[in-house]
mmCIF file of C-alpha atoms in Angstrom:
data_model
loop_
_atom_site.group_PDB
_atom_site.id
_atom_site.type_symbol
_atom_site.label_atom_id
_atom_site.label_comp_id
_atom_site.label_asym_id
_atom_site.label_seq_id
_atom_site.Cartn_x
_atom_site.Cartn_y
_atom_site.Cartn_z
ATOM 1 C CA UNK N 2 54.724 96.574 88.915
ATOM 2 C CA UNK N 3 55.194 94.934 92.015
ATOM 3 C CA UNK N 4 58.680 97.082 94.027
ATOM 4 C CA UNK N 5 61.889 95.096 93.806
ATOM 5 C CA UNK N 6 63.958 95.130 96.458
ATOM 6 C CA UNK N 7 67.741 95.004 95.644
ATOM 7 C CA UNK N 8 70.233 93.231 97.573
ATOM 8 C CA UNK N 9 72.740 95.812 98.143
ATOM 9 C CA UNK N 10 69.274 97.456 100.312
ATOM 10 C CA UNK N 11 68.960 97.585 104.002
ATOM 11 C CA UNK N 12 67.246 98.965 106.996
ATOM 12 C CA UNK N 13 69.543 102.593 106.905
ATOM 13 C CA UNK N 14 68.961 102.927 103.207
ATOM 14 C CA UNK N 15 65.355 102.475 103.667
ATOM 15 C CA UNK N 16 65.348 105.231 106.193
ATOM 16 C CA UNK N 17 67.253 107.333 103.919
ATOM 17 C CA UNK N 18 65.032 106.565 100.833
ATOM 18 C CA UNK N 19 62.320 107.764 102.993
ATOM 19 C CA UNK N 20 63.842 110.529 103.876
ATOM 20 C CA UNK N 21 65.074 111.523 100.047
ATOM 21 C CA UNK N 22 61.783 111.168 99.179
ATOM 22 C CA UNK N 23 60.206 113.604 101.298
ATOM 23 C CA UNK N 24 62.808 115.755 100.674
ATOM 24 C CA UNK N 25 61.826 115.761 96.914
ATOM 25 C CA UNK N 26 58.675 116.122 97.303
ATOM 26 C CA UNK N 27 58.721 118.823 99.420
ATOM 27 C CA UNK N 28 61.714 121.034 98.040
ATOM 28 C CA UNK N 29 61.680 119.898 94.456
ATOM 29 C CA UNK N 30 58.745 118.690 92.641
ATOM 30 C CA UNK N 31 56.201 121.551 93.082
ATOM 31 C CA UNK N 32 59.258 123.619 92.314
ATOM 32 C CA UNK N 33 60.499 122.226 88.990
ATOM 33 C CA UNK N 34 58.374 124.128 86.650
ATOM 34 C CA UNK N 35 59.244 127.494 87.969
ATOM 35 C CA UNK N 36 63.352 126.018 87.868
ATOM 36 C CA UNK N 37 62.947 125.362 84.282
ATOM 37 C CA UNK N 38 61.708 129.000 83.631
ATOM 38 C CA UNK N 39 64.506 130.473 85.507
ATOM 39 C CA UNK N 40 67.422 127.848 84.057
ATOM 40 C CA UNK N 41 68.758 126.867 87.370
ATOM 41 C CA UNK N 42 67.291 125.481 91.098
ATOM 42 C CA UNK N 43 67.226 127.798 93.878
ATOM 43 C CA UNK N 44 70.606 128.514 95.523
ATOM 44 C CA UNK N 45 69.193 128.030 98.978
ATOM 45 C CA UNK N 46 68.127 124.232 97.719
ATOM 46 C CA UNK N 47 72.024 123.166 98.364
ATOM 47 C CA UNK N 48 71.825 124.528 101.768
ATOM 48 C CA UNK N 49 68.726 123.003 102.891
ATOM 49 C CA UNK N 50 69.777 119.852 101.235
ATOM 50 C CA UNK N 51 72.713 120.370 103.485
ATOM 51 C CA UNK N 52 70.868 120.599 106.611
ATOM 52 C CA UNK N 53 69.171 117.163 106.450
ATOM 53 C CA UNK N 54 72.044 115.619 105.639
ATOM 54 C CA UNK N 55 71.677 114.662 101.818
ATOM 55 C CA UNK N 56 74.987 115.922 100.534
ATOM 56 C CA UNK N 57 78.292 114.333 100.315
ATOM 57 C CA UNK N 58 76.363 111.315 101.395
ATOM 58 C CA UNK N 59 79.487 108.827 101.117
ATOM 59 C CA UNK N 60 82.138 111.379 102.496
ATOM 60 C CA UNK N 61 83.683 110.603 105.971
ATOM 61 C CA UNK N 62 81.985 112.238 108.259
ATOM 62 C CA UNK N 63 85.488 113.651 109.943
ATOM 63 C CA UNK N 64 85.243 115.759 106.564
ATOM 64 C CA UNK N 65 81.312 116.509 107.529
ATOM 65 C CA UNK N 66 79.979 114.128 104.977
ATOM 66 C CA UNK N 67 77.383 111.242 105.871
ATOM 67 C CA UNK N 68 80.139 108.648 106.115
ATOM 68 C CA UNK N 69 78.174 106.468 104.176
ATOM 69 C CA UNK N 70 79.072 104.340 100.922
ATOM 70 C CA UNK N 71 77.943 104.699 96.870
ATOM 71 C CA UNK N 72 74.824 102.723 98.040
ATOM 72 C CA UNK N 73 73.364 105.945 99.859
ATOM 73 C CA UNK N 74 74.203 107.736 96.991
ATOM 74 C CA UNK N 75 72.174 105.891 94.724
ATOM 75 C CA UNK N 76 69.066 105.916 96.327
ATOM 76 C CA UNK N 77 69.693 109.732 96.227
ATOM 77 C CA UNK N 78 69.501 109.469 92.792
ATOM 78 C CA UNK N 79 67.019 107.078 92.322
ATOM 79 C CA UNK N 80 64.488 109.115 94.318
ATOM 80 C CA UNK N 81 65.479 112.281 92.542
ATOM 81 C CA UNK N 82 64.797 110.117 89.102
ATOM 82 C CA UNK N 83 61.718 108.855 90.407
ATOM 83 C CA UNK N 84 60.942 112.351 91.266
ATOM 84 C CA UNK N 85 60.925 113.225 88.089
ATOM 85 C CA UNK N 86 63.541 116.014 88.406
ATOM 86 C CA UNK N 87 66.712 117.043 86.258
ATOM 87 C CA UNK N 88 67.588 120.441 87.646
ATOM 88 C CA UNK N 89 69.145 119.113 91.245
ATOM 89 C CA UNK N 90 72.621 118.571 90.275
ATOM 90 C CA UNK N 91 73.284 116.930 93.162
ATOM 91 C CA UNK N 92 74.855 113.808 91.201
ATOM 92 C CA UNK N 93 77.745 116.277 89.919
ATOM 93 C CA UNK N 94 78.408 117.786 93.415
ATOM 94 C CA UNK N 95 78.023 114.805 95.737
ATOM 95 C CA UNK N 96 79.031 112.017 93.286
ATOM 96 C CA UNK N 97 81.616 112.976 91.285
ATOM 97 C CA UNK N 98 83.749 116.773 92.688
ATOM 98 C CA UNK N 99 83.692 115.390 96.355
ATOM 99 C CA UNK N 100 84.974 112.553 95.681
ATOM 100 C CA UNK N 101 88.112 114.050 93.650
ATOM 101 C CA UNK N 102 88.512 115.933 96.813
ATOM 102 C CA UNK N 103 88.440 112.923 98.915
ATOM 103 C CA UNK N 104 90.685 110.569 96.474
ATOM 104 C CA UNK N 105 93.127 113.176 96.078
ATOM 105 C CA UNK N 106 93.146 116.177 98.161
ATOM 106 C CA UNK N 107 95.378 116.780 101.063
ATOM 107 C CA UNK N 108 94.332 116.589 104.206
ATOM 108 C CA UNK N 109 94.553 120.321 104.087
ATOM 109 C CA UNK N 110 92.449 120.373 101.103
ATOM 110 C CA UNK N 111 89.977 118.017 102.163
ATOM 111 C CA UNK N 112 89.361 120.003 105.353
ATOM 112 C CA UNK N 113 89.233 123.246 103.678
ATOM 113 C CA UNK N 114 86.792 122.084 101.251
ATOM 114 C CA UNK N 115 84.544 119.072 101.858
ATOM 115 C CA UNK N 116 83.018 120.408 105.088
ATOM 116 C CA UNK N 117 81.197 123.213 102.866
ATOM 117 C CA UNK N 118 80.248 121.309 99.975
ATOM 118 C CA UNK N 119 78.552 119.231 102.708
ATOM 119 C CA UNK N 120 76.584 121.795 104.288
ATOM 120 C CA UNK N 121 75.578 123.241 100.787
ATOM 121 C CA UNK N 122 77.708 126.636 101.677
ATOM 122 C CA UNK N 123 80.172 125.796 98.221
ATOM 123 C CA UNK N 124 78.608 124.216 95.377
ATOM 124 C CA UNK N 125 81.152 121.766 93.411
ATOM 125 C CA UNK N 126 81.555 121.623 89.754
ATOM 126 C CA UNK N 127 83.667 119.917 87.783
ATOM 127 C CA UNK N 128 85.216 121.349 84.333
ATOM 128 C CA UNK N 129 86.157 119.245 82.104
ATOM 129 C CA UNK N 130 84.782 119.982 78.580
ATOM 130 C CA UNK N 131 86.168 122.603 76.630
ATOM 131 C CA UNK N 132 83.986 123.934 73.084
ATOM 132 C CA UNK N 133 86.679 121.718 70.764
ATOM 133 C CA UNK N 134 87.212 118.693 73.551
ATOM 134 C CA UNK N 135 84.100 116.989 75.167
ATOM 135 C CA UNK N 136 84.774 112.454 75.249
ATOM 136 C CA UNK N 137 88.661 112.966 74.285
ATOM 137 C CA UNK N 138 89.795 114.805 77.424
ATOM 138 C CA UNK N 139 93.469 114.727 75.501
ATOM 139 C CA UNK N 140 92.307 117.350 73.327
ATOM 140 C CA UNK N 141 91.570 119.946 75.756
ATOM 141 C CA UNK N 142 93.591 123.158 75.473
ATOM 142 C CA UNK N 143 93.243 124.813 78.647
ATOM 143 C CA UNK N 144 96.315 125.845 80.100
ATOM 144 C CA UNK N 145 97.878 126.475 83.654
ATOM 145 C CA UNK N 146 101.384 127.842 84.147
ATOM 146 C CA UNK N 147 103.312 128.341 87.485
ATOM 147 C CA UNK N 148 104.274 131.397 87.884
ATOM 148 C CA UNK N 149 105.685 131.919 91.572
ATOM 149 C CA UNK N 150 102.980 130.049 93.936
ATOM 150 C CA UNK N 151 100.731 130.681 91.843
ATOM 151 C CA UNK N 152 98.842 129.307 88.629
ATOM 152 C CA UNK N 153 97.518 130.852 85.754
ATOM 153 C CA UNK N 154 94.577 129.617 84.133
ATOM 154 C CA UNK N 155 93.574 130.569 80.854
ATOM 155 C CA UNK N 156 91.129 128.613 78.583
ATOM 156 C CA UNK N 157 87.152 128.277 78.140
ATOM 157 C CA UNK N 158 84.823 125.194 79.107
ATOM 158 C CA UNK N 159 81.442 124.613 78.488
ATOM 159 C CA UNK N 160 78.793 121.808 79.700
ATOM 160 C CA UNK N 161 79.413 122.775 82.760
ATOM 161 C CA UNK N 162 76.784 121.035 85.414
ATOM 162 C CA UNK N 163 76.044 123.276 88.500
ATOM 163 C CA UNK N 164 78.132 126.209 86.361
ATOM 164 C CA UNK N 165 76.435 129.252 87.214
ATOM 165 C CA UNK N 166 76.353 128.331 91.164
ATOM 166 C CA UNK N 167 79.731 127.082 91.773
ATOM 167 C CA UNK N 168 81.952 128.043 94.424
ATOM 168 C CA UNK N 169 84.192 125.637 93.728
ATOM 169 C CA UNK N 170 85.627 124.123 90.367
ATOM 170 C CA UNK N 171 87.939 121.037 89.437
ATOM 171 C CA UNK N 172 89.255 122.100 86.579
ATOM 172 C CA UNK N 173 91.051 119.825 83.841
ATOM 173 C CA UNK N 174 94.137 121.775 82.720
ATOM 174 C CA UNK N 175 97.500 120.986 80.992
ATOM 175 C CA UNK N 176 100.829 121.914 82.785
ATOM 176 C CA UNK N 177 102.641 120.611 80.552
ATOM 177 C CA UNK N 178 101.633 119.880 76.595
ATOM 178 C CA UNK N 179 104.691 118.869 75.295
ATOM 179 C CA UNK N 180 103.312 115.595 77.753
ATOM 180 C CA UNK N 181 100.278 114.777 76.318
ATOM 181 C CA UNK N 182 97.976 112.959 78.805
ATOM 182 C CA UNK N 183 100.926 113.217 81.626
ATOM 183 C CA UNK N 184 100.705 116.705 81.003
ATOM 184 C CA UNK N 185 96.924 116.977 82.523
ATOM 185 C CA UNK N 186 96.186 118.581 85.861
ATOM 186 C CA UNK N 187 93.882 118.728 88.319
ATOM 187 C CA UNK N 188 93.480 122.139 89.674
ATOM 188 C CA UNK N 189 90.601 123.815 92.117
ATOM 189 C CA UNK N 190 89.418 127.365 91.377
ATOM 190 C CA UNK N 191 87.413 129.389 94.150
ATOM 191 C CA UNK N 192 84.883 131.556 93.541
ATOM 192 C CA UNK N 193 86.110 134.773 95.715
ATOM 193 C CA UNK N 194 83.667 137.709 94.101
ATOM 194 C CA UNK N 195 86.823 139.759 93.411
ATOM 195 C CA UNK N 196 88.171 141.019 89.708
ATOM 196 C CA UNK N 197 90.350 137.722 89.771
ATOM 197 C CA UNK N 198 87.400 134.776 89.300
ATOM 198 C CA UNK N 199 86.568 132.975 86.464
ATOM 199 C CA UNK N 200 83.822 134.536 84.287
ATOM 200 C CA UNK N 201 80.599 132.797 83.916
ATOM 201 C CA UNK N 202 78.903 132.420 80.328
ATOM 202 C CA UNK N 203 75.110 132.341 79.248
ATOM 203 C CA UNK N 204 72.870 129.110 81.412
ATOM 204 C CA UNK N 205 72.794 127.005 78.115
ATOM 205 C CA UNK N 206 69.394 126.555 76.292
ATOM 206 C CA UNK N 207 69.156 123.066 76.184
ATOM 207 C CA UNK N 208 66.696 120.594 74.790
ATOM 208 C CA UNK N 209 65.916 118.754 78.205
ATOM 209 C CA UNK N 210 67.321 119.547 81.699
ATOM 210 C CA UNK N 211 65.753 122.972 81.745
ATOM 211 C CA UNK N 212 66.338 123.952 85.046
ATOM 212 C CA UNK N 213 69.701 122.591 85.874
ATOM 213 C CA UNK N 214 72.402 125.806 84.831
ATOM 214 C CA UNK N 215 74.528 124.677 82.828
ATOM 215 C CA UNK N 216 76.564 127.112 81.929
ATOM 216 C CA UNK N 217 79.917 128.368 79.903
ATOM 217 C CA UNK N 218 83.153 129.219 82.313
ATOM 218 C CA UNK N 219 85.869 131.133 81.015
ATOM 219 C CA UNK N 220 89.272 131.453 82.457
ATOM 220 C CA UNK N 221 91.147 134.809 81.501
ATOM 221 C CA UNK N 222 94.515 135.153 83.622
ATOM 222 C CA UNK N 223 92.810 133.492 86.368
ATOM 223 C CA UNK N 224 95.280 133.558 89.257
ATOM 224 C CA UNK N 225 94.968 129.981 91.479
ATOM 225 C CA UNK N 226 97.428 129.276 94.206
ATOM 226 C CA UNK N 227 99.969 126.505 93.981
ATOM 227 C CA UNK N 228 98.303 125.154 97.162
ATOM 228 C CA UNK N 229 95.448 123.941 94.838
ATOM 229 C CA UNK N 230 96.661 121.406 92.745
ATOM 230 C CA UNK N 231 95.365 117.983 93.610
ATOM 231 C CA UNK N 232 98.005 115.464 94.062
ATOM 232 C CA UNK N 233 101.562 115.310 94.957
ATOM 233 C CA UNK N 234 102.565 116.302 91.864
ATOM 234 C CA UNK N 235 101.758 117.706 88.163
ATOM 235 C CA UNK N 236 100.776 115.734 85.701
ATOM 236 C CA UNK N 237 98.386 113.065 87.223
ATOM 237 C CA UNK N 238 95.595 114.143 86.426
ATOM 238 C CA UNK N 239 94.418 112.254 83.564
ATOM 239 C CA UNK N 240 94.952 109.303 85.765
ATOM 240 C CA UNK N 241 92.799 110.763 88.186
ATOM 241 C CA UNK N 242 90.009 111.220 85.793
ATOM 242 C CA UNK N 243 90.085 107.693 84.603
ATOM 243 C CA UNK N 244 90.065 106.240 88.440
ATOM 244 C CA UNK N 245 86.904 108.512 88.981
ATOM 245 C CA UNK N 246 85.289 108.000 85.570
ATOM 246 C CA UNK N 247 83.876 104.475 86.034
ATOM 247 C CA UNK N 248 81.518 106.019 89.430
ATOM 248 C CA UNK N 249 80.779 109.045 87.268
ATOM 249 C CA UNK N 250 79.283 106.326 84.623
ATOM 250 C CA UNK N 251 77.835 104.144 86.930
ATOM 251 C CA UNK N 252 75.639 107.159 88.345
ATOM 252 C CA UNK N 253 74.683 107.800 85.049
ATOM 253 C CA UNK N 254 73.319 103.878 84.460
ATOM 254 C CA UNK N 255 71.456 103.908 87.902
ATOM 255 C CA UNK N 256 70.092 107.477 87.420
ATOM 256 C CA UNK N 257 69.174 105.605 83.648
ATOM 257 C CA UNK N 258 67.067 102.708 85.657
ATOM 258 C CA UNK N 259 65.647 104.430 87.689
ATOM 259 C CA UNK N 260 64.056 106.176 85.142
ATOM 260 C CA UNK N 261 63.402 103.519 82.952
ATOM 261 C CA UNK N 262 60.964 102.129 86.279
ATOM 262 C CA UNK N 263 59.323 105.901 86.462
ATOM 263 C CA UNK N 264 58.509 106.090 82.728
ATOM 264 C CA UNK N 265 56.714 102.433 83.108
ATOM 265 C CA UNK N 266 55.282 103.278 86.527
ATOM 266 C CA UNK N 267 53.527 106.479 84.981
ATOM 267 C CA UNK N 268 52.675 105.037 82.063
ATOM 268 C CA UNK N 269 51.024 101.972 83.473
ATOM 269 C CA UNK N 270 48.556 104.496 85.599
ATOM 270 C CA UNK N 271 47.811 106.194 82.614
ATOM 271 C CA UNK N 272 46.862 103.866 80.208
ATOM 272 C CA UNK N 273 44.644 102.244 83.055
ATOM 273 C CA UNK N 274 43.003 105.264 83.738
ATOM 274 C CA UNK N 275 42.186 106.904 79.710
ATOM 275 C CA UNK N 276 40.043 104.948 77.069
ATOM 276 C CA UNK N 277 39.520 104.891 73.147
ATOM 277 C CA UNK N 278 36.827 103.339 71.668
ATOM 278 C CA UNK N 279 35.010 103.011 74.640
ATOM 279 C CA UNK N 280 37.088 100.391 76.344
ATOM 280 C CA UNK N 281 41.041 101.294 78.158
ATOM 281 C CA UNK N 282 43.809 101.297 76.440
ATOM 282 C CA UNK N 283 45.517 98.600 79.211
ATOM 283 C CA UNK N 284 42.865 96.376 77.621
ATOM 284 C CA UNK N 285 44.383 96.671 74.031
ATOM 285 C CA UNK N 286 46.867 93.872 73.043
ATOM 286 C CA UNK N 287 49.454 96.390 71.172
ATOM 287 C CA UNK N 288 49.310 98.594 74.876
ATOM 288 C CA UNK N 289 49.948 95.629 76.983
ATOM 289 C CA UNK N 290 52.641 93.689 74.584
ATOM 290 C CA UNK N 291 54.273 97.196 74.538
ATOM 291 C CA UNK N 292 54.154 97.708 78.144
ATOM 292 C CA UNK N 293 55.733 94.024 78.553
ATOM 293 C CA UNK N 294 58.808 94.552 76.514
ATOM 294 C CA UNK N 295 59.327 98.034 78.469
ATOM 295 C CA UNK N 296 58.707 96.221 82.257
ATOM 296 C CA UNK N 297 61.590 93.339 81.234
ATOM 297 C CA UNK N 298 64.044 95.799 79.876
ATOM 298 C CA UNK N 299 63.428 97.692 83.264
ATOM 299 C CA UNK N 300 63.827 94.375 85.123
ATOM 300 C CA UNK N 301 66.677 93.062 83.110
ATOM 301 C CA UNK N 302 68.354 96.241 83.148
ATOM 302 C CA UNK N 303 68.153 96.668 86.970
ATOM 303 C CA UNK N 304 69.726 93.561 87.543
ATOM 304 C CA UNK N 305 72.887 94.483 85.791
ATOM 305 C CA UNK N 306 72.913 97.976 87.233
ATOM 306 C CA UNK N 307 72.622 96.332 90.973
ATOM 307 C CA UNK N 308 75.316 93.924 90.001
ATOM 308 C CA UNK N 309 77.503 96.783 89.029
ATOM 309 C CA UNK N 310 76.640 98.549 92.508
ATOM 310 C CA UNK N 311 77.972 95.677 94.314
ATOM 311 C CA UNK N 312 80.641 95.177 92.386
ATOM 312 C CA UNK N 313 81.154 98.969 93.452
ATOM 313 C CA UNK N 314 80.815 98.674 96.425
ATOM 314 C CA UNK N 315 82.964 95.844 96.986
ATOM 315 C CA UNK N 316 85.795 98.177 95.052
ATOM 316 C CA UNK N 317 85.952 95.621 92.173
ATOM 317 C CA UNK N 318 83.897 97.440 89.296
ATOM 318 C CA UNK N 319 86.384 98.120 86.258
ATOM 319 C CA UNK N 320 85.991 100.574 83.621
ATOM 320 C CA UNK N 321 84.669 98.233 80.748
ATOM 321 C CA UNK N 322 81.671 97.302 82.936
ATOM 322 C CA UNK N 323 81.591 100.485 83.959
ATOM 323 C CA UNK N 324 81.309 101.936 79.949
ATOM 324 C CA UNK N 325 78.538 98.676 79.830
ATOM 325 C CA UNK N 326 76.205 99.969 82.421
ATOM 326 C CA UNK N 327 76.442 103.751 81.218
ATOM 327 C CA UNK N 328 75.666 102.684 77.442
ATOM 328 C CA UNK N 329 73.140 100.065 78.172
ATOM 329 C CA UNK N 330 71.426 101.831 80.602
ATOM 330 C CA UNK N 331 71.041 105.103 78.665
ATOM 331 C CA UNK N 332 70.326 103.022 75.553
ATOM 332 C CA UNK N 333 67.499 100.924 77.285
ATOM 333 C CA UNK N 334 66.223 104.381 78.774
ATOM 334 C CA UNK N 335 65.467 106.020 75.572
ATOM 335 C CA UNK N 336 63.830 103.460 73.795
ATOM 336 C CA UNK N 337 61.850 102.572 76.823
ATOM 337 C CA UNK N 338 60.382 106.331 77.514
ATOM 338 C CA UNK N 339 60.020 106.762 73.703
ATOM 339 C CA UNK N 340 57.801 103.887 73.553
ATOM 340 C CA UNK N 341 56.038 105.490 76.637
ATOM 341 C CA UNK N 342 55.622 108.794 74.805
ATOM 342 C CA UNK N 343 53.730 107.016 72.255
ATOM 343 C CA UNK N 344 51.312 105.130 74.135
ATOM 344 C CA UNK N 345 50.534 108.996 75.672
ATOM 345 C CA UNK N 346 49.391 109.409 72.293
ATOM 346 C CA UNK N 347 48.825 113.754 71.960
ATOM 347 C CA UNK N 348 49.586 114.103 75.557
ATOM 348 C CA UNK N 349 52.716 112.713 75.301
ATOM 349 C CA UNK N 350 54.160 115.647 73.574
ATOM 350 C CA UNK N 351 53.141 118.359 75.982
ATOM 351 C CA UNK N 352 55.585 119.634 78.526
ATOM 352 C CA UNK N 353 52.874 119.672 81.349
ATOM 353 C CA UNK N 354 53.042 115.914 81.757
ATOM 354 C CA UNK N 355 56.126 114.421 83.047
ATOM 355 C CA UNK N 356 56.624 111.376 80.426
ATOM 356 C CA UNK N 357 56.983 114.558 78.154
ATOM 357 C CA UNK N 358 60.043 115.671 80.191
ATOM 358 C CA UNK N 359 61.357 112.145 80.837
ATOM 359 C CA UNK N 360 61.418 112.017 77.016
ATOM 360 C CA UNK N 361 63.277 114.673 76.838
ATOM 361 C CA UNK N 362 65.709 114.921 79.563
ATOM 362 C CA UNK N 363 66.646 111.089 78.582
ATOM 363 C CA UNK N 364 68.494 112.253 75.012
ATOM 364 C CA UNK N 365 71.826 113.662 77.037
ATOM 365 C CA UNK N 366 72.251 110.198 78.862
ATOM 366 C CA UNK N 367 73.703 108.707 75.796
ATOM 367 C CA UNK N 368 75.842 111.995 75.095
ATOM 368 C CA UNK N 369 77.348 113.072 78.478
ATOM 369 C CA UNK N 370 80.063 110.835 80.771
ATOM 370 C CA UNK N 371 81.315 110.170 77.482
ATOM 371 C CA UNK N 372 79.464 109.284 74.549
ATOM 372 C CA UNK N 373 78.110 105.866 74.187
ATOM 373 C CA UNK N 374 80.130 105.442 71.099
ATOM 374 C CA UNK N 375 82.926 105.846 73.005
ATOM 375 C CA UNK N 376 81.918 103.743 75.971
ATOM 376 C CA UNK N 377 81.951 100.904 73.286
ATOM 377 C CA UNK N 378 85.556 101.502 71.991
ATOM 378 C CA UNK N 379 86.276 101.320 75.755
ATOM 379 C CA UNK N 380 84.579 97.408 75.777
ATOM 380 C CA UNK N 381 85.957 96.624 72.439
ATOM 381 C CA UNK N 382 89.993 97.407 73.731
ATOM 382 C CA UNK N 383 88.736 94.699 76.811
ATOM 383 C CA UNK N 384 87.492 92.174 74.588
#
């Protein structure tokens, strides 16, 4: 498939994709079957991402980020996708707990904190789903009450990305229940080592996404200072989530395209390269019919993703388009890599080749961000 270049491209992201790319290759890909095995990357990956410069990509840089924009970010992610790789979670960090910080951190906060989560020295997490409250965030049940200048946090999340290596975690607590949604807060816990810190659970055992650790955090009479609420006040915190949800679910649609191209990319080599009955299967009509369907929904749904980045980028993307690209994107994903699977024929099943992973990292995308059953509801209420 001849490259396409999108418009929202220029000379400094090309640079960077280089750059990204290397990166992967270098510190990630001959690395991801030994990540897998041990359920989470290495914790010296952050820092070395760090070094070169490829977190916190669209931070200012008087906070230490890159001081770029969401476009930088996404050819992050694309060349991660491309990559092949599901245990960097880079997205979570960079995309979605900096930019909390950034949005609504003080500047005391945001000077405290972004710096290391730009260098790689913290590693952000964000904890929002709790074991009886994953797409309706009203539900959860974690609690934080003042007491002096202090909070205290009790309550238990799970599905927590970057879980077991987090220095730092957003975590979605109520202040006030008797509010409902305006009783939500935002509230950052520290890792400190001392008798005081959260407790982290078992890395999950998950069907795909093998080596990125998610894990369980649990909050017993976790003591958090005033100091670290984010926002002026209590209570705005469900607000916050919603302003930062439709980025969260546009990473999720270009991380989805991105590996829609991959799965066709891979696929097309393959099929050019074995035979059955003594001819290749690229010369068999069912193959290339197949292989047409799966390069226009990967050129179809790239143009609506890189609409949706522009829109981002020009600050005008709004939450139903947002739920659009995170649904169809997923959606398109998994049928598009399933169909690839099947063309592997045998080999498509086994772990050691990467449509095999693709396959199965792919499932979550229509689970996670909010389900895409939800992300419907949230188009039907614009309609």
């Amino acid at each position: 498939m001849a490259d396409r270049r999108s418009r929202w491209m220029d000379s400094d992201l090309d640079q960077l994709r280089q750059l990204a790319r290397t990166f992967m290759e270098k510190e990630v890909t001959p690395h991801q079957e030994r990540f897998a095995e041990q359920k989470q990357v290495d914790r010296d990956l952050w820092r070395r991402a760090g070094d070169v410069g490829l977190l916190c990509l669209s931070i200012p840089e008087e906070y230490g980020g890159g001081g770029g924009t969401f476009a930088h970010e996404a050819v992050l992610l694309e060349e991660q996708a491309r990559a092949g790789d599901s245990s960097w979670g880079n997205s979570v960090h960079s995309g979605i707990v900096a930019h909390y910080l950034n949005s609504y951190g003080s500047e005391d906060q945001k000077r405290r904190w972004l710096p290391k989560l730009a260098s790689g020295e913290y590693v952000g997490a964000i904890a929002m789903t709790e074991p009886g409250a994953g797409s309706d965030l009203q539900g959860i049940r974690t609690r934080a009450v003042r007491d002096g200048d202090e909070y205290v946090i009790n309550g238990s999340k799970t599905f927590i990305t970057n879980g077991l290596h987090a220095d730092l975690v957003i975590v979605v607590a109520k202040t006030d229940p008797a509010q409902g949604a305006q009783g939500i807060s935002l509230i950052v816990a520290e890792s400190s080592g001392s008798e005081n810190d959260f407790r982290r659970g078992r890395v999950l055992d998950k069907v795909g996404m093998k080596g990125q650790d998610t894990a369980e955090l649990f909050f017993d009479d976790v003591r958090v200072p005033v100091a670290n609420l984010l926002g002026d006040q209590e209570g705005l915190g469900f607000v916050q989530l919603m302003q930062q949800l439709p980025q969260e679910r546009l990473i999720i649609g270009v991380c989805s395209v991105a590996g829609i191209e991959a799965a066709v990319d891979v696929t097309l080599k393959y099929v050019k390269e074995r035979t059955a009955f003594g001819k290749e299967l690229m010369k068999f009509q069912n193959t290339r019919f197949k292989l047409a369907e799966c390069a226009t929904e990967a050129a179809v749904t790239r143009a609506f993703i890189d609409e949706c980045i522009e829109k981002h980028l020009r600050g005008e993307l709004d939450v139903p388009t947002a739920a659009m690209a995170k649904w169809w994107a997923s959606d398109r994903l998994g049928k598009v890599v399933d169909e690839c699977v099947q063309l592997f024929g045998g080999y498509g099943y086994m772990n050691e080749y990467p449509i095999a992973r693709a396959w199965s990292d792919a499932r979550v995308q229509r689970i996670f961000g909010g389900t895409n059953e939800i992300m419907k509801e949230i188009i039907a209420r614009s309609l």
